[in-house]
mmCIF file of C-alpha atoms in Angstrom:
data_model
loop_
_atom_site.group_PDB
_atom_site.id
_atom_site.type_symbol
_atom_site.label_atom_id
_atom_site.label_comp_id
_atom_site.label_asym_id
_atom_site.label_seq_id
_atom_site.Cartn_x
_atom_site.Cartn_y
_atom_site.Cartn_z
ATOM 1 C CA MET A 1 5.237 -21.587 -7.337
ATOM 2 C CA SER A 2 3.728 -18.668 -9.108
ATOM 3 C CA ALA A 3 4.753 -15.344 -7.726
ATOM 4 C CA THR A 4 2.602 -12.272 -7.173
ATOM 5 C CA ILE A 5 4.240 -9.244 -8.756
ATOM 6 C CA ILE A 6 3.976 -6.008 -6.808
ATOM 7 C CA THR A 7 5.197 -2.641 -8.065
ATOM 8 C CA ILE A 8 5.883 0.165 -5.589
ATOM 9 C CA THR A 9 5.509 3.606 -7.134
ATOM 10 C CA SER A 10 4.666 7.199 -6.191
ATOM 11 C CA GLY A 11 5.086 9.774 -8.945
ATOM 12 C CA LYS A 12 6.943 12.134 -6.641
ATOM 13 C CA GLY A 13 10.515 11.357 -5.637
ATOM 14 C CA GLY A 14 11.710 11.000 -2.077
ATOM 15 C CA VAL A 15 8.518 9.721 -0.492
ATOM 16 C CA GLY A 16 9.936 6.305 0.409
ATOM 17 C CA LYS A 17 9.549 3.892 -2.531
ATOM 18 C CA THR A 18 12.950 2.266 -2.116
ATOM 19 C CA THR A 19 12.673 2.053 1.659
ATOM 20 C CA ALA A 20 9.217 0.506 1.318
ATOM 21 C CA THR A 21 10.492 -2.047 -1.208
ATOM 22 C CA ALA A 22 13.388 -3.069 1.043
ATOM 23 C CA ASN A 23 11.199 -3.318 4.142
ATOM 24 C CA LEU A 24 8.388 -5.240 2.456
ATOM 25 C CA GLY A 25 10.907 -7.562 0.816
ATOM 26 C CA ALA A 26 12.520 -8.335 4.173
ATOM 27 C CA SER A 27 9.130 -8.721 5.902
ATOM 28 C CA LEU A 28 7.794 -11.158 3.295
ATOM 29 C CA ALA A 29 11.042 -13.162 3.323
ATOM 30 C CA ASP A 30 10.869 -13.211 7.125
ATOM 31 C CA LEU A 31 7.387 -14.749 6.826
ATOM 32 C CA GLY A 32 9.101 -17.623 5.028
ATOM 33 C CA TYR A 33 8.552 -16.686 1.404
ATOM 34 C CA ARG A 34 10.990 -16.551 -1.468
ATOM 35 C CA VAL A 35 11.191 -12.905 -2.544
ATOM 36 C CA VAL A 36 12.962 -11.172 -5.428
ATOM 37 C CA CYS A 37 13.295 -7.363 -5.370
ATOM 38 C CA ILE A 38 14.000 -5.660 -8.683
ATOM 39 C CA ASP A 39 15.406 -2.127 -8.856
ATOM 40 C CA ALA A 40 13.798 -0.598 -11.959
ATOM 41 C CA ASP A 41 15.408 2.819 -11.438
ATOM 42 C CA ILE A 42 18.036 2.448 -14.148
ATOM 43 C CA GLY A 43 20.737 5.114 -13.966
ATOM 44 C CA LEU A 44 19.899 6.031 -10.352
ATOM 45 C CA ARG A 45 20.041 2.741 -8.532
ATOM 46 C CA ASN A 46 19.626 2.780 -4.773
ATOM 47 C CA LEU A 47 17.849 -0.352 -3.639
ATOM 48 C CA ASP A 48 21.301 -2.005 -3.458
ATOM 49 C CA VAL A 49 22.588 0.453 -0.820
ATOM 50 C CA VAL A 50 19.342 0.444 1.142
ATOM 51 C CA MET A 51 19.512 -3.371 1.303
ATOM 52 C CA GLY A 52 23.261 -3.242 2.060
ATOM 53 C CA LEU A 53 24.240 -5.291 -0.991
ATOM 54 C CA GLU A 54 26.143 -2.659 -2.989
ATOM 55 C CA ASN A 55 29.457 -4.489 -2.697
ATOM 56 C CA ARG A 56 28.128 -7.708 -4.153
ATOM 57 C CA ILE A 57 26.933 -6.504 -7.526
ATOM 58 C CA VAL A 58 28.427 -8.275 -10.529
ATOM 59 C CA TYR A 59 25.582 -8.259 -13.037
ATOM 60 C CA ASP A 60 22.489 -6.055 -13.252
ATOM 61 C CA LEU A 61 19.042 -5.877 -14.855
ATOM 62 C CA VAL A 62 20.388 -4.507 -18.162
ATOM 63 C CA ASP A 63 22.915 -7.369 -18.348
ATOM 64 C CA VAL A 64 19.995 -9.800 -18.097
ATOM 65 C CA VAL A 65 17.964 -7.934 -20.725
ATOM 66 C CA GLU A 66 20.892 -7.842 -23.145
ATOM 67 C CA GLY A 67 21.778 -11.484 -22.546
ATOM 68 C CA HIS A 68 25.193 -10.866 -20.959
ATOM 69 C CA CYS A 69 24.313 -13.171 -18.082
ATOM 70 C CA LYS A 70 21.664 -15.577 -16.875
ATOM 71 C CA LEU A 71 18.887 -14.317 -14.645
ATOM 72 C CA ARG A 72 20.243 -16.396 -11.751
ATOM 73 C CA GLN A 73 23.639 -14.705 -11.992
ATOM 74 C CA ALA A 74 22.107 -11.241 -11.489
ATOM 75 C CA MET A 75 20.211 -12.336 -8.355
ATOM 76 C CA ILE A 76 22.116 -11.251 -5.222
ATOM 77 C CA ARG A 77 21.228 -13.128 -2.068
ATOM 78 C CA ASP A 78 20.525 -11.018 1.050
ATOM 79 C CA LYS A 79 23.051 -11.170 3.909
ATOM 80 C CA HIS A 80 20.497 -12.086 6.557
ATOM 81 C CA LEU A 81 17.557 -13.728 4.835
ATOM 82 C CA GLN A 82 18.219 -16.859 2.809
ATOM 83 C CA ASP A 83 15.221 -16.425 0.543
ATOM 84 C CA LEU A 84 15.532 -12.704 -0.244
ATOM 85 C CA PHE A 85 17.184 -11.619 -3.491
ATOM 86 C CA LEU A 86 17.974 -8.371 -5.286
ATOM 87 C CA ILE A 87 18.300 -7.755 -9.001
ATOM 88 C CA PRO A 88 20.046 -4.370 -9.116
ATOM 89 C CA ALA A 89 19.542 -1.665 -11.716
ATOM 90 C CA ALA A 90 22.364 -0.639 -14.056
ATOM 91 C CA GLN A 91 24.011 2.578 -12.941
ATOM 92 C CA THR A 92 25.631 3.720 -16.180
ATOM 93 C CA ARG A 93 22.709 3.307 -18.554
ATOM 94 C CA ASP A 94 19.341 4.999 -18.948
ATOM 95 C CA LYS A 95 15.720 3.879 -18.799
ATOM 96 C CA THR A 96 15.511 3.111 -22.524
ATOM 97 C CA ALA A 97 17.901 0.157 -22.050
ATOM 98 C CA VAL A 98 14.844 -1.785 -20.785
ATOM 99 C CA SER A 99 11.361 -2.010 -22.316
ATOM 100 C CA PRO A 100 8.041 -2.909 -20.678
ATOM 101 C CA GLN A 101 8.131 -6.186 -22.685
ATOM 102 C CA ASP A 102 11.581 -6.981 -21.236
ATOM 103 C CA MET A 103 10.153 -6.557 -17.738
ATOM 104 C CA VAL A 104 7.248 -8.887 -18.510
ATOM 105 C CA ARG A 105 9.617 -11.498 -19.982
ATOM 106 C CA ILE A 106 12.034 -11.395 -17.024
ATOM 107 C CA THR A 107 9.331 -11.522 -14.364
ATOM 108 C CA ASP A 108 7.598 -14.401 -16.202
ATOM 109 C CA GLU A 109 10.811 -16.359 -15.870
ATOM 110 C CA LEU A 110 11.136 -15.426 -12.175
ATOM 111 C CA ARG A 111 7.510 -16.181 -11.384
ATOM 112 C CA GLN A 112 8.132 -19.934 -11.407
ATOM 113 C CA GLU A 113 10.778 -19.861 -8.727
ATOM 114 C CA SER A 114 9.539 -17.244 -6.292
ATOM 115 C CA ASP A 115 6.515 -16.295 -4.182
ATOM 116 C CA TRP A 116 6.769 -12.523 -4.399
ATOM 117 C CA ILE A 117 8.434 -10.203 -6.876
ATOM 118 C CA LEU A 118 8.725 -6.579 -5.736
ATOM 119 C CA ILE A 119 9.568 -3.898 -8.276
ATOM 120 C CA ASP A 120 10.953 -0.563 -7.065
ATOM 121 C CA SER A 121 9.748 2.035 -9.583
ATOM 122 C CA PRO A 122 11.634 5.237 -10.366
ATOM 123 C CA ALA A 123 9.958 8.592 -9.706
ATOM 124 C CA GLY A 124 8.130 10.217 -12.594
ATOM 125 C CA ILE A 125 5.613 8.981 -15.129
ATOM 126 C CA GLU A 126 7.891 8.222 -18.072
ATOM 127 C CA ARG A 127 9.554 5.124 -19.453
ATOM 128 C CA GLY A 128 10.974 3.905 -16.138
ATOM 129 C CA PHE A 129 7.530 4.034 -14.532
ATOM 130 C CA ARG A 130 5.975 2.241 -17.538
ATOM 131 C CA ASN A 131 8.657 -0.470 -17.269
ATOM 132 C CA ALA A 132 7.953 -0.897 -13.576
ATOM 133 C CA ILE A 133 4.185 -1.290 -13.826
ATOM 134 C CA ALA A 134 4.086 -3.417 -17.018
ATOM 135 C CA PRO A 135 4.277 -6.813 -15.256
ATOM 136 C CA ALA A 136 2.467 -5.803 -12.032
ATOM 137 C CA ASP A 137 -0.369 -7.866 -10.550
ATOM 138 C CA LEU A 138 -0.801 -5.189 -7.887
ATOM 139 C CA VAL A 139 0.475 -1.615 -7.685
ATOM 140 C CA LEU A 140 1.217 -0.022 -4.325
ATOM 141 C CA ILE A 141 1.174 3.757 -4.383
ATOM 142 C CA ILE A 142 3.199 5.386 -1.655
ATOM 143 C CA THR A 143 2.678 8.967 -0.568
ATOM 144 C CA ASN A 144 3.384 11.402 2.258
ATOM 145 C CA PRO A 145 0.826 13.599 4.028
ATOM 146 C CA GLU A 146 1.673 16.715 2.021
ATOM 147 C CA VAL A 147 -0.146 18.357 -0.894
ATOM 148 C CA SER A 148 2.558 17.815 -3.539
ATOM 149 C CA ALA A 149 2.964 14.095 -2.827
ATOM 150 C CA VAL A 150 -0.803 13.479 -2.661
ATOM 151 C CA ARG A 151 -1.359 15.351 -5.908
ATOM 152 C CA ASP A 152 1.241 13.198 -7.658
ATOM 153 C CA ALA A 153 -0.269 10.060 -6.139
ATOM 154 C CA ASP A 154 -3.613 11.038 -7.665
ATOM 155 C CA ARG A 155 -1.989 11.383 -11.080
ATOM 156 C CA ILE A 156 -0.349 7.967 -10.708
ATOM 157 C CA ILE A 157 -3.660 6.377 -9.683
ATOM 158 C CA GLY A 158 -5.206 7.746 -12.891
ATOM 159 C CA LEU A 159 -2.359 6.397 -15.044
ATOM 160 C CA ILE A 160 -2.520 2.980 -13.401
ATOM 161 C CA GLU A 161 -6.233 2.772 -14.074
ATOM 162 C CA ALA A 162 -5.667 3.809 -17.704
ATOM 163 C CA GLU A 163 -3.160 0.932 -18.011
ATOM 164 C CA GLU A 164 -5.730 -1.403 -16.447
ATOM 165 C CA LYS A 165 -3.420 -2.082 -13.528
ATOM 166 C CA GLY A 166 -5.825 -0.525 -11.029
ATOM 167 C CA PRO A 167 -7.169 0.135 -8.584
ATOM 168 C CA GLY A 168 -3.959 -0.167 -6.547
ATOM 169 C CA LYS A 169 -3.508 0.257 -2.823
ATOM 170 C CA LEU A 170 -2.103 3.126 -0.787
ATOM 171 C CA ILE A 171 0.761 3.284 1.702
ATOM 172 C CA LEU A 172 0.808 6.521 3.657
ATOM 173 C CA ASN A 173 4.377 7.126 4.800
ATOM 174 C CA ARG A 174 6.091 9.496 7.266
ATOM 175 C CA VAL A 175 3.049 10.299 9.369
ATOM 176 C CA LYS A 176 3.681 12.406 12.473
ATOM 177 C CA PRO A 177 0.794 11.644 14.874
ATOM 178 C CA GLU A 178 1.500 14.733 16.981
ATOM 179 C CA MET A 179 1.115 17.042 13.962
ATOM 180 C CA VAL A 180 -2.051 15.236 12.857
ATOM 181 C CA ARG A 181 -3.501 15.686 16.334
ATOM 182 C CA ARG A 182 -2.724 19.408 16.208
ATOM 183 C CA GLY A 183 -4.494 19.662 12.859
ATOM 184 C CA ASP A 184 -1.307 20.610 11.023
ATOM 185 C CA MET A 185 -0.870 17.399 9.040
ATOM 186 C CA LEU A 186 -3.351 15.762 6.675
ATOM 187 C CA ALA A 187 -4.935 12.820 8.476
ATOM 188 C CA THR A 188 -5.268 9.378 6.895
ATOM 189 C CA ASP A 189 -9.017 9.892 6.432
ATOM 190 C CA ASP A 190 -8.450 13.232 4.663
ATOM 191 C CA ILE A 191 -6.123 11.589 2.160
ATOM 192 C CA LEU A 192 -8.379 8.575 1.567
ATOM 193 C CA ASP A 193 -11.280 10.963 1.099
ATOM 194 C CA VAL A 194 -9.394 12.897 -1.581
ATOM 195 C CA LEU A 195 -7.814 9.926 -3.388
ATOM 196 C CA ALA A 196 -10.666 7.392 -3.095
ATOM 197 C CA ILE A 197 -8.354 4.371 -2.900
ATOM 198 C CA ASP A 198 -7.928 1.395 -0.545
ATOM 199 C CA LEU A 199 -5.377 1.735 2.230
ATOM 200 C CA ILE A 200 -2.855 -1.023 2.933
ATOM 201 C CA GLY A 201 -0.509 0.702 5.381
ATOM 202 C CA VAL A 202 0.209 3.751 7.498
ATOM 203 C CA ILE A 203 3.875 4.168 8.367
ATOM 204 C CA PRO A 204 4.855 6.588 11.141
ATOM 205 C CA GLU A 205 7.898 8.836 10.856
ATOM 206 C CA ASP A 206 10.650 6.899 12.619
ATOM 207 C CA GLU A 207 14.364 7.546 13.127
ATOM 208 C CA ALA A 208 14.906 3.793 12.985
ATOM 209 C CA ILE A 209 14.403 3.992 9.199
ATOM 210 C CA LEU A 210 17.420 6.262 8.699
ATOM 211 C CA ILE A 211 19.466 4.268 11.169
ATOM 212 C CA ALA A 212 18.644 1.038 9.325
ATOM 213 C CA THR A 213 19.469 2.664 5.976
ATOM 214 C CA ASN A 214 22.798 3.895 7.370
ATOM 215 C CA ARG A 215 23.635 0.290 8.152
ATOM 216 C CA GLY A 216 22.088 -1.253 5.052
ATOM 217 C CA THR A 217 19.565 -3.353 6.969
ATOM 218 C CA ALA A 218 15.768 -3.323 7.022
ATOM 219 C CA ALA A 219 13.943 -1.564 9.882
ATOM 220 C CA SER A 220 11.211 -4.182 9.556
ATOM 221 C CA LEU A 221 13.602 -6.712 11.126
ATOM 222 C CA ASP A 222 14.000 -4.416 14.166
ATOM 223 C CA SER A 223 11.286 -5.455 16.604
ATOM 224 C CA LYS A 224 11.451 -2.082 18.400
ATOM 225 C CA SER A 225 10.869 0.098 15.346
ATOM 226 C CA LYS A 226 7.332 1.452 14.940
ATOM 227 C CA ALA A 227 7.780 1.947 11.203
ATOM 228 C CA GLY A 228 9.279 -1.529 10.953
ATOM 229 C CA LYS A 229 6.229 -2.994 12.651
ATOM 230 C CA ALA A 230 3.928 -1.043 10.319
ATOM 231 C CA TYR A 231 5.786 -2.522 7.324
ATOM 232 C CA ARG A 232 5.498 -6.033 8.747
ATOM 233 C CA ASN A 233 1.763 -5.451 8.987
ATOM 234 C CA VAL A 234 1.617 -4.349 5.338
ATOM 235 C CA ALA A 235 3.378 -7.594 4.392
ATOM 236 C CA ARG A 236 0.830 -9.613 6.365
ATOM 237 C CA ARG A 237 -2.033 -7.758 4.675
ATOM 238 C CA LEU A 238 -0.482 -8.493 1.268
ATOM 239 C CA ASN A 239 -0.405 -12.104 2.361
ATOM 240 C CA GLY A 240 -4.180 -12.022 2.897
ATOM 241 C CA GLU A 241 -4.239 -11.649 6.671
ATOM 242 C CA GLU A 242 -6.736 -9.294 8.285
ATOM 243 C CA VAL A 243 -4.535 -6.990 10.330
ATOM 244 C CA PRO A 244 -6.231 -4.023 11.998
ATOM 245 C CA PHE A 245 -4.666 -0.643 11.266
ATOM 246 C CA GLU A 246 -2.532 0.468 14.183
ATOM 247 C CA ILE A 247 -3.666 3.649 15.897
ATOM 248 C CA LEU A 248 -0.704 5.977 15.877
ATOM 249 C CA GLN A 249 -0.219 7.518 19.285
ATOM 250 C CA ALA A 250 1.303 10.916 19.644
ATOM 251 C CA ASN A 251 4.081 11.001 22.202
ATOM 252 C CA ASP A 252 2.418 13.403 24.545
ATOM 253 C CA GLY A 253 2.448 13.672 28.287
ATOM 254 C CA PHE A 254 -0.200 13.602 30.962
ATOM 255 C CA PHE A 255 -1.029 17.328 30.855
ATOM 256 C CA ARG A 256 -1.366 17.381 27.095
ATOM 257 C CA ARG A 257 -3.790 14.505 27.258
ATOM 258 C CA ILE A 258 -5.806 16.235 29.971
ATOM 259 C CA SER A 259 -6.007 19.468 27.977
ATOM 260 C CA ARG A 260 -7.131 17.471 24.944
ATOM 261 C CA ILE A 261 -9.961 15.909 26.897
ATOM 262 C CA MET A 262 -10.980 19.312 28.270
ATOM 263 C CA LYS A 263 -10.857 20.916 24.821
ATOM 264 C CA PRO A 264 -14.341 21.773 23.531
ATOM 265 C CA GLY A 265 -15.300 19.462 20.725
ATOM 266 C CA GLY A 266 -12.874 16.811 21.949
ATOM 267 C CA GLU A 267 -10.401 14.980 19.767
ATOM 268 C CA ARG A 268 -11.037 13.685 16.293
ATOM 269 C CA MET B 1 0.075 21.777 25.158
ATOM 270 C CA SER B 2 1.998 25.018 24.965
ATOM 271 C CA PHE B 3 0.532 28.465 25.432
ATOM 272 C CA PHE B 4 0.796 29.142 21.698
ATOM 273 C CA GLU B 5 -0.832 25.851 20.767
ATOM 274 C CA ARG B 6 -3.657 26.718 23.117
ATOM 275 C CA LEU B 7 -4.146 29.983 21.234
ATOM 276 C CA ARG B 8 -4.648 28.026 18.035
ATOM 277 C CA ILE B 9 -7.495 25.911 19.355
ATOM 278 C CA GLY B 10 -10.067 28.402 18.152
ATOM 279 C CA ARG B 11 -9.061 28.061 14.525
ATOM 280 C CA ARG B 12 -8.538 25.113 12.263
ATOM 281 C CA GLY B 13 -5.031 23.790 11.652
ATOM 282 C CA THR B 14 -3.225 24.074 8.334
ATOM 283 C CA ALA B 15 -4.238 20.505 7.423
ATOM 284 C CA TYR B 16 -7.693 21.871 6.688
ATOM 285 C CA THR B 17 -6.224 24.406 4.246
ATOM 286 C CA ALA B 18 -4.111 21.648 2.682
ATOM 287 C CA LYS B 19 -7.165 19.463 2.096
ATOM 288 C CA LYS B 20 -9.205 22.268 0.529
ATOM 289 C CA ARG B 21 -6.317 23.236 -1.770
ATOM 290 C CA LEU B 22 -5.783 19.618 -2.756
ATOM 291 C CA GLN B 23 -9.438 19.128 -3.610
ATOM 292 C CA THR B 24 -9.393 22.168 -5.877
ATOM 293 C CA VAL B 25 -6.172 21.286 -7.650
ATOM 294 C CA LEU B 26 -7.264 17.679 -8.179
ATOM 295 C CA ILE B 27 -10.548 18.722 -9.773
ATOM 296 C CA HIS B 28 -8.544 20.670 -12.354
ATOM 297 C CA ASP B 29 -5.916 17.913 -12.773
ATOM 298 C CA ARG B 30 -8.472 15.158 -13.270
ATOM 299 C CA SER B 31 -10.623 17.024 -15.773
ATOM 300 C CA GLY B 32 -7.697 18.471 -17.707
ATOM 301 C CA ILE B 33 -9.416 21.854 -17.457
ATOM 302 C CA SER B 34 -6.957 24.472 -16.245
ATOM 303 C CA PRO B 35 -8.103 27.687 -14.548
ATOM 304 C CA GLY B 36 -7.063 29.494 -17.770
ATOM 305 C CA LEU B 37 -9.267 27.282 -19.952
ATOM 306 C CA LEU B 38 -12.146 27.757 -17.551
ATOM 307 C CA GLU B 39 -11.797 31.540 -17.911
ATOM 308 C CA ALA B 40 -11.733 31.267 -21.735
ATOM 309 C CA LEU B 41 -14.874 29.093 -21.638
ATOM 310 C CA LYS B 42 -16.586 31.681 -19.478
ATOM 311 C CA VAL B 43 -15.818 34.513 -21.906
ATOM 312 C CA ASP B 44 -17.119 32.457 -24.858
ATOM 313 C CA MET B 45 -20.269 31.516 -22.957
ATOM 314 C CA ILE B 46 -20.998 35.131 -22.031
ATOM 315 C CA ASP B 47 -20.593 36.187 -25.668
ATOM 316 C CA THR B 48 -22.868 33.431 -26.945
ATOM 317 C CA LEU B 49 -25.565 33.941 -24.326
ATOM 318 C CA SER B 50 -25.508 37.727 -24.731
ATOM 319 C CA ARG B 51 -26.620 37.345 -28.310
ATOM 320 C CA HIS B 52 -29.885 35.865 -27.137
ATOM 321 C CA VAL B 53 -30.596 37.158 -23.645
ATOM 322 C CA GLU B 54 -29.515 40.086 -21.557
ATOM 323 C CA ILE B 55 -27.276 38.831 -18.817
ATOM 324 C CA ASP B 56 -25.372 40.391 -15.956
ATOM 325 C CA ARG B 57 -21.898 39.915 -17.447
ATOM 326 C CA GLY B 58 -19.965 40.776 -14.305
ATOM 327 C CA SER B 59 -21.662 38.193 -12.113
ATOM 328 C CA VAL B 60 -21.372 35.093 -14.289
ATOM 329 C CA GLN B 61 -19.677 32.248 -12.469
ATOM 330 C CA LEU B 62 -18.306 29.096 -14.045
ATOM 331 C CA SER B 63 -16.751 26.500 -11.802
ATOM 332 C CA LEU B 64 -15.684 22.884 -11.666
ATOM 333 C CA THR B 65 -17.147 20.828 -8.854
ATOM 334 C CA LYS B 66 -17.251 17.230 -7.822
ATOM 335 C CA GLU B 67 -20.268 15.398 -6.475
ATOM 336 C CA ARG B 68 -19.447 11.848 -5.524
ATOM 337 C CA ASP B 69 -17.683 10.455 -8.596
ATOM 338 C CA GLN B 70 -19.212 12.898 -11.049
ATOM 339 C CA GLN B 71 -17.224 15.960 -12.051
ATOM 340 C CA ARG B 72 -19.291 18.777 -13.372
ATOM 341 C CA LEU B 73 -19.012 22.202 -14.858
ATOM 342 C CA VAL B 74 -21.449 24.494 -13.064
ATOM 343 C CA ALA B 75 -22.502 27.822 -14.524
ATOM 344 C CA ASP B 76 -24.393 30.496 -12.619
ATOM 345 C CA ILE B 77 -25.702 33.102 -15.064
ATOM 346 C CA PRO B 78 -27.721 35.940 -13.539
ATOM 347 C CA LEU B 79 -29.998 37.723 -15.973
ATOM 348 C CA ALA B 80 -29.695 41.491 -16.170
ATOM 349 C CA ASN B 81 -32.096 43.316 -13.865
ATOM 350 C CA ARG B 82 -34.978 44.813 -15.811
ATOM 351 C CA ARG B 83 -36.810 47.821 -14.413
ATOM 352 C CA SER B 84 -40.212 46.393 -15.118
ATOM 353 C CA ARG B 85 -41.327 43.259 -13.380
ATOM 354 C CA ARG B 86 -44.046 42.680 -15.900
ATOM 355 C CA ARG B 87 -43.657 40.051 -18.517
ATOM 356 C CA ALA B 88 -42.361 41.215 -21.805
ATOM 357 C CA THR B 89 -45.125 41.445 -24.305
#
């Protein structure tokens, strides 16, 4: 085994890095792979609660770095998927407790016994971000269709290229098809046009994400969730499958559709 | 589609504004040239050029643009209007 290391980052906070990490981790493990998720957000850990493993933490990433435990001891097995693991961040330390070299050393050790290593990056462009991208084979940049998030994504893309970790791939999260149709939300093509980067996923806004997070499970294991399905498709694309991008349908009724057809210029 | 949405059909949605604003801000971010620096450059250019040719100071435009992958600084410098159309002798 020699794992592929994927870092999920965004620049801006709150766009869905941790949710994406948890959902991709679960999707890849569900495909039958051995997956280790690492929370690199030291001091503000959250991947543990999103994955529902907060009560099982004994050791964390800083304990491994400082030699207080073996790597294996810090790996928490998922409740549902046998081959999904979490290495949590330390909550009472700061980013300087880990160096980019530490991250490379730890992931080199993990590489031999896993298929995928997913690293959840903290927001920002400082030490925590540098730690997260240091060992990456591929960087996924996640953004939302709003000017602030796209601007930060552009900055991150530049930094990743400067670190020779580029070009990276884009996940566009929290898309509302109805707003896009109305012309009040940046469309996928607009964002790709501005950022000039390859797309690997478009995730619709979906209440199932919050519901899954409330429970500490992954929406990608819920067959009815649209966002969950979109994440499963990202996992399949990472795995080398050609999966067409799903066309997001606005939930609109018969009359709305008629008026759209009648509208001069038609729909985009 | 509601009555109010129907009213909006004639104009573009706010996504269009968002895209235009993003494109402008990213040109500045990527080049590291802030609007303030651009203004300072313009003043310096006007001073330098004025020493050699007569220019219409008020109409000089200096802007950052992007064509494909190439970012460029574009200057539009109108010469001052001379009364005579004849060549200077």
